[in-house]
Amino acid sequence: MSVLKYLGGYPPAVLDKVRQLIDRDELGEYLHKRHPDRHEVQSDKALYAYADALRQEHLRNAPGIDRVWYDSKLDVISKALGMHTAISHVHGGRLKARKEIRIASLFRDTPPEFLKMIVVHELAHLKEAEHNKAFYRLCEYMQPDYHQQEFDLRLYLTWRDLEAARGA
Ligand SMILES: [Zn+2]
């Protein structure tokens, strides 16, 4: 059961199918067929440009982002797919919120759909703090198959852990 820790909240029938894929050793192949590509957004500078371009395309009236970077210390599980921080500090006597987006560094080496999904998720948090309906509407606006991509990303994280356990 703990092997499906990334998939909590999905219906039992879905989880059964995932277990079947794992039991038949077909999860890796399934993912590779659906997501054969790798993106080229490797540096923090490129990541910032990538996120800011998405923001300008879809969320023109959202606040600008001060910083976006790959964080090797970010725990994907506990921080639920990335993390968004608004660091407040006093600037010239006025409180100014810095908008920073940290992306777990494992996303440096993923299919482009997964990088987009996580960046879309964090961008949506610029406007909605909670994971509510309005939040997911924003995500789907930026990436129409957002929910499918999030599910596939969770499958990918599951597969990654299985591979790591196998290699250990
Ligand atoms: Zn979130």
PDB file of C-alpha atoms and ligand atoms in Angstrom:
ATOM      1  CA  MET A   1       0.000   0.000   0.000  1.00  0.00           C
ATOM      2  CA  SER A   2       2.771   2.440   0.888  1.00  0.00           C
ATOM      3  CA  VAL A   3       4.040   1.998  -2.645  1.00  0.00           C
ATOM      4  CA  LEU A   4       0.998   4.031  -3.751  1.00  0.00           C
ATOM      5  CA  LYS A   5       1.644   6.884  -1.339  1.00  0.00           C
ATOM      6  CA  TYR A   6       1.591   9.452  -4.160  1.00  0.00           C
ATOM      7  CA  LEU A   7      -1.864   8.338  -5.228  1.00  0.00           C
ATOM      8  CA  GLY A   8      -3.883   8.857  -2.077  1.00  0.00           C
ATOM      9  CA  GLY A   9      -7.351  10.158  -2.840  1.00  0.00           C
ATOM     10  CA  TYR A  10      -7.768   8.375  -6.171  1.00  0.00           C
ATOM     11  CA  PRO A  11     -10.634   5.843  -6.448  1.00  0.00           C
ATOM     12  CA  PRO A  12      -9.914   2.197  -5.499  1.00  0.00           C
ATOM     13  CA  ALA A  13     -10.628   1.027  -9.063  1.00  0.00           C
ATOM     14  CA  VAL A  14      -7.905   3.333 -10.353  1.00  0.00           C
ATOM     15  CA  LEU A  15      -5.470   2.146  -7.705  1.00  0.00           C
ATOM     16  CA  ASP A  16      -6.215  -1.485  -8.661  1.00  0.00           C
ATOM     17  CA  LYS A  17      -5.211  -0.715 -12.248  1.00  0.00           C
ATOM     18  CA  VAL A  18      -2.006   0.905 -11.060  1.00  0.00           C
ATOM     19  CA  ARG A  19      -1.227  -2.152  -8.907  1.00  0.00           C
ATOM     20  CA  GLN A  20      -1.779  -4.389 -11.945  1.00  0.00           C
ATOM     21  CA  LEU A  21       0.670  -2.299 -13.986  1.00  0.00           C
ATOM     22  CA  ILE A  22       3.231  -2.592 -11.201  1.00  0.00           C
ATOM     23  CA  ASP A  23       2.672  -6.341 -10.716  1.00  0.00           C
ATOM     24  CA  ARG A  24       3.122  -6.957 -14.441  1.00  0.00           C
ATOM     25  CA  ASP A  25       6.188  -4.718 -14.445  1.00  0.00           C
ATOM     26  CA  GLU A  26       4.545  -2.511 -17.076  1.00  0.00           C
ATOM     27  CA  LEU A  27       4.457   0.863 -15.336  1.00  0.00           C
ATOM     28  CA  GLY A  28       7.763   2.061 -16.794  1.00  0.00           C
ATOM     29  CA  GLU A  29       6.716   1.122 -20.307  1.00  0.00           C
ATOM     30  CA  TYR A  30       3.307   2.764 -19.871  1.00  0.00           C
ATOM     31  CA  LEU A  31       4.947   6.008 -18.780  1.00  0.00           C
ATOM     32  CA  HIS A  32       7.578   5.929 -21.474  1.00  0.00           C
ATOM     33  CA  LYS A  33       4.953   5.479 -24.195  1.00  0.00           C
ATOM     34  CA  ARG A  34       2.830   8.338 -22.929  1.00  0.00           C
ATOM     35  CA  HIS A  35       5.725  10.669 -22.101  1.00  0.00           C
ATOM     36  CA  PRO A  36       8.670   9.920 -24.383  1.00  0.00           C
ATOM     37  CA  ASP A  37      10.260  13.390 -24.336  1.00  0.00           C
ATOM     38  CA  ARG A  38      12.513  15.303 -21.965  1.00  0.00           C
ATOM     39  CA  HIS A  39      12.490  19.081 -21.669  1.00  0.00           C
ATOM     40  CA  GLU A  40      15.562  21.304 -21.899  1.00  0.00           C
ATOM     41  CA  VAL A  41      14.837  23.748 -19.104  1.00  0.00           C
ATOM     42  CA  GLN A  42      17.995  23.031 -17.120  1.00  0.00           C
ATOM     43  CA  SER A  43      19.204  26.221 -15.436  1.00  0.00           C
ATOM     44  CA  ASP A  44      17.407  28.373 -12.886  1.00  0.00           C
ATOM     45  CA  LYS A  45      17.567  31.217 -15.392  1.00  0.00           C
ATOM     46  CA  ALA A  46      15.829  29.097 -18.024  1.00  0.00           C
ATOM     47  CA  LEU A  47      13.275  27.987 -15.441  1.00  0.00           C
ATOM     48  CA  TYR A  48      12.484  31.581 -14.523  1.00  0.00           C
ATOM     49  CA  ALA A  49      12.039  32.482 -18.196  1.00  0.00           C
ATOM     50  CA  TYR A  50       9.822  29.436 -18.709  1.00  0.00           C
ATOM     51  CA  ALA A  51       7.579  30.254 -15.726  1.00  0.00           C
ATOM     52  CA  ASP A  52       7.390  33.946 -16.510  1.00  0.00           C
ATOM     53  CA  ALA A  53       6.420  33.263 -20.123  1.00  0.00           C
ATOM     54  CA  LEU A  54       3.549  31.076 -18.910  1.00  0.00           C
ATOM     55  CA  ARG A  55       2.495  33.768 -16.457  1.00  0.00           C
ATOM     56  CA  GLN A  56       2.504  36.445 -19.158  1.00  0.00           C
ATOM     57  CA  GLU A  57       0.565  34.220 -21.533  1.00  0.00           C
ATOM     58  CA  HIS A  58      -2.158  33.171 -19.096  1.00  0.00           C
ATOM     59  CA  LEU A  59      -2.131  35.313 -15.970  1.00  0.00           C
ATOM     60  CA  ARG A  60      -1.350  38.795 -17.159  1.00  0.00           C
ATOM     61  CA  ASN A  61      -2.799  40.468 -14.096  1.00  0.00           C
ATOM     62  CA  ALA A  62      -1.116  38.154 -11.608  1.00  0.00           C
ATOM     63  CA  PRO A  63       1.770  39.629  -9.650  1.00  0.00           C
ATOM     64  CA  GLY A  64       5.200  39.296 -11.212  1.00  0.00           C
ATOM     65  CA  ILE A  65       7.522  36.602  -9.924  1.00  0.00           C
ATOM     66  CA  ASP A  66      10.746  37.606  -8.228  1.00  0.00           C
ATOM     67  CA  ARG A  67      12.545  34.316  -8.347  1.00  0.00           C
ATOM     68  CA  VAL A  68      12.081  30.769  -9.639  1.00  0.00           C
ATOM     69  CA  TRP A  69      14.580  28.017  -9.025  1.00  0.00           C
ATOM     70  CA  TYR A  70      15.250  24.305  -8.800  1.00  0.00           C
ATOM     71  CA  ASP A  71      15.584  23.330  -5.161  1.00  0.00           C
ATOM     72  CA  SER A  72      17.409  20.084  -4.423  1.00  0.00           C
ATOM     73  CA  LYS A  73      16.280  20.144  -0.794  1.00  0.00           C
ATOM     74  CA  LEU A  74      12.581  20.317  -1.542  1.00  0.00           C
ATOM     75  CA  ASP A  75      10.681  17.224  -0.482  1.00  0.00           C
ATOM     76  CA  VAL A  76       8.036  16.566  -3.115  1.00  0.00           C
ATOM     77  CA  ILE A  77       5.850  14.477  -0.862  1.00  0.00           C
ATOM     78  CA  SER A  78       5.605  16.644   2.215  1.00  0.00           C
ATOM     79  CA  LYS A  79       5.289  19.821   0.195  1.00  0.00           C
ATOM     80  CA  ALA A  80       2.687  18.371  -2.151  1.00  0.00           C
ATOM     81  CA  LEU A  81       4.270  18.879  -5.531  1.00  0.00           C
ATOM     82  CA  GLY A  82       6.314  21.979  -5.059  1.00  0.00           C
ATOM     83  CA  MET A  83       6.170  24.955  -2.868  1.00  0.00           C
ATOM     84  CA  HIS A  84       5.232  28.567  -3.091  1.00  0.00           C
ATOM     85  CA  THR A  85       6.462  31.172  -0.704  1.00  0.00           C
ATOM     86  CA  ALA A  86       5.604  34.769  -0.240  1.00  0.00           C
ATOM     87  CA  ILE A  87       8.451  36.125   1.835  1.00  0.00           C
ATOM     88  CA  SER A  88       7.509  39.401   3.396  1.00  0.00           C
ATOM     89  CA  HIS A  89      10.157  41.912   4.238  1.00  0.00           C
ATOM     90  CA  VAL A  90      10.273  45.611   4.914  1.00  0.00           C
ATOM     91  CA  HIS A  91      11.441  47.603   1.937  1.00  0.00           C
ATOM     92  CA  GLY A  92      11.764  51.362   2.192  1.00  0.00           C
ATOM     93  CA  GLY A  93       9.394  51.410   5.141  1.00  0.00           C
ATOM     94  CA  ARG A  94       6.751  49.451   3.230  1.00  0.00           C
ATOM     95  CA  LEU A  95       6.020  45.773   3.428  1.00  0.00           C
ATOM     96  CA  LYS A  96       6.775  44.109   0.147  1.00  0.00           C
ATOM     97  CA  ALA A  97       5.944  40.504  -0.591  1.00  0.00           C
ATOM     98  CA  ARG A  98       8.444  38.583  -2.650  1.00  0.00           C
ATOM     99  CA  LYS A  99       6.931  35.994  -4.924  1.00  0.00           C
ATOM    100  CA  GLU A 100       9.212  33.019  -5.135  1.00  0.00           C
ATOM    101  CA  ILE A 101       8.590  29.669  -6.723  1.00  0.00           C
ATOM    102  CA  ARG A 102      10.676  26.661  -5.821  1.00  0.00           C
ATOM    103  CA  ILE A 103      10.510  23.590  -8.007  1.00  0.00           C
ATOM    104  CA  ALA A 104      11.891  20.290  -6.720  1.00  0.00           C
ATOM    105  CA  SER A 105      15.070  19.556  -8.650  1.00  0.00           C
ATOM    106  CA  LEU A 106      13.810  16.161  -9.807  1.00  0.00           C
ATOM    107  CA  PHE A 107      11.728  18.101 -12.349  1.00  0.00           C
ATOM    108  CA  ARG A 108      14.907  19.059 -14.168  1.00  0.00           C
ATOM    109  CA  ASP A 109      14.861  15.597 -15.704  1.00  0.00           C
ATOM    110  CA  THR A 110      11.233  14.897 -16.540  1.00  0.00           C
ATOM    111  CA  PRO A 111       8.933  14.951 -19.546  1.00  0.00           C
ATOM    112  CA  PRO A 112       7.931  18.512 -20.535  1.00  0.00           C
ATOM    113  CA  GLU A 113       4.298  17.889 -19.537  1.00  0.00           C
ATOM    114  CA  PHE A 114       5.322  17.312 -15.905  1.00  0.00           C
ATOM    115  CA  LEU A 115       7.443  20.444 -15.700  1.00  0.00           C
ATOM    116  CA  LYS A 116       4.552  22.416 -17.155  1.00  0.00           C
ATOM    117  CA  MET A 117       2.123  20.842 -14.698  1.00  0.00           C
ATOM    118  CA  ILE A 118       4.194  21.740 -11.642  1.00  0.00           C
ATOM    119  CA  VAL A 119       4.896  25.276 -12.857  1.00  0.00           C
ATOM    120  CA  VAL A 120       1.208  25.773 -13.709  1.00  0.00           C
ATOM    121  CA  HIS A 121       0.350  24.551 -10.197  1.00  0.00           C
ATOM    122  CA  GLU A 122       2.701  27.045  -8.582  1.00  0.00           C
ATOM    123  CA  LEU A 123       1.598  29.897 -10.853  1.00  0.00           C
ATOM    124  CA  ALA A 124      -2.037  29.252  -9.932  1.00  0.00           C
ATOM    125  CA  HIS A 125      -1.001  29.786  -6.310  1.00  0.00           C
ATOM    126  CA  LEU A 126      -0.066  33.367  -7.203  1.00  0.00           C
ATOM    127  CA  LYS A 127      -3.807  33.964  -7.343  1.00  0.00           C
ATOM    128  CA  GLU A 128      -5.299  31.238  -5.145  1.00  0.00           C
ATOM    129  CA  ALA A 129      -3.619  30.116  -1.936  1.00  0.00           C
ATOM    130  CA  GLU A 130      -5.853  27.101  -1.398  1.00  0.00           C
ATOM    131  CA  HIS A 131      -6.419  24.006  -3.519  1.00  0.00           C
ATOM    132  CA  ASN A 132     -10.025  24.955  -4.168  1.00  0.00           C
ATOM    133  CA  LYS A 133     -12.233  24.939  -7.280  1.00  0.00           C
ATOM    134  CA  ALA A 134     -11.009  28.312  -8.457  1.00  0.00           C
ATOM    135  CA  PHE A 135      -7.441  27.078  -8.086  1.00  0.00           C
ATOM    136  CA  TYR A 136      -8.014  24.000 -10.267  1.00  0.00           C
ATOM    137  CA  ARG A 137      -9.953  26.065 -12.808  1.00  0.00           C
ATOM    138  CA  LEU A 138      -6.856  28.233 -13.196  1.00  0.00           C
ATOM    139  CA  CYS A 139      -4.671  25.155 -13.595  1.00  0.00           C
ATOM    140  CA  GLU A 140      -6.959  23.767 -16.316  1.00  0.00           C
ATOM    141  CA  TYR A 141      -7.035  27.137 -18.027  1.00  0.00           C
ATOM    142  CA  MET A 142      -3.249  27.057 -18.319  1.00  0.00           C
ATOM    143  CA  GLN A 143      -3.002  23.331 -19.064  1.00  0.00           C
ATOM    144  CA  PRO A 144      -6.317  21.817 -20.229  1.00  0.00           C
ATOM    145  CA  ASP A 145      -5.288  18.228 -19.352  1.00  0.00           C
ATOM    146  CA  TYR A 146      -3.861  19.319 -15.992  1.00  0.00           C
ATOM    147  CA  HIS A 147      -5.580  16.567 -14.006  1.00  0.00           C
ATOM    148  CA  GLN A 148      -4.379  13.806 -16.312  1.00  0.00           C
ATOM    149  CA  GLN A 149      -0.844  15.196 -16.131  1.00  0.00           C
ATOM    150  CA  GLU A 150      -0.960  15.367 -12.352  1.00  0.00           C
ATOM    151  CA  PHE A 151      -2.094  11.756 -12.219  1.00  0.00           C
ATOM    152  CA  ASP A 152       0.667  10.690 -14.623  1.00  0.00           C
ATOM    153  CA  LEU A 153       3.205  12.649 -12.594  1.00  0.00           C
ATOM    154  CA  ARG A 154       2.116  10.740  -9.501  1.00  0.00           C
ATOM    155  CA  LEU A 155       2.554   7.506 -11.460  1.00  0.00           C
ATOM    156  CA  TYR A 156       6.003   8.701 -12.490  1.00  0.00           C
ATOM    157  CA  LEU A 157       7.007   9.429  -8.874  1.00  0.00           C
ATOM    158  CA  THR A 158       5.742   5.970  -7.910  1.00  0.00           C
ATOM    159  CA  TRP A 159       7.775   4.359 -10.688  1.00  0.00           C
ATOM    160  CA  ARG A 160      10.856   6.379  -9.723  1.00  0.00           C
ATOM    161  CA  ASP A 161      10.709   5.088  -6.142  1.00  0.00           C
ATOM    162  CA  LEU A 162      10.214   1.510  -7.339  1.00  0.00           C
ATOM    163  CA  GLU A 163      13.248   1.813  -9.601  1.00  0.00           C
ATOM    164  CA  ALA A 164      15.332   3.283  -6.784  1.00  0.00           C
ATOM    165  CA  ALA A 165      14.298   0.443  -4.457  1.00  0.00           C
ATOM    166  CA  ARG A 166      15.160  -2.068  -7.162  1.00  0.00           C
ATOM    167  CA  GLY A 167      18.612  -0.579  -7.625  1.00  0.00           C
ATOM    168  CA  ALA A 168      19.311  -0.534  -3.892  1.00  0.00           C
TER     169      ALA A 168
HETATM  170 ZN    ZN B   1      -0.354  23.625  -4.133  1.00  0.00          ZN
END
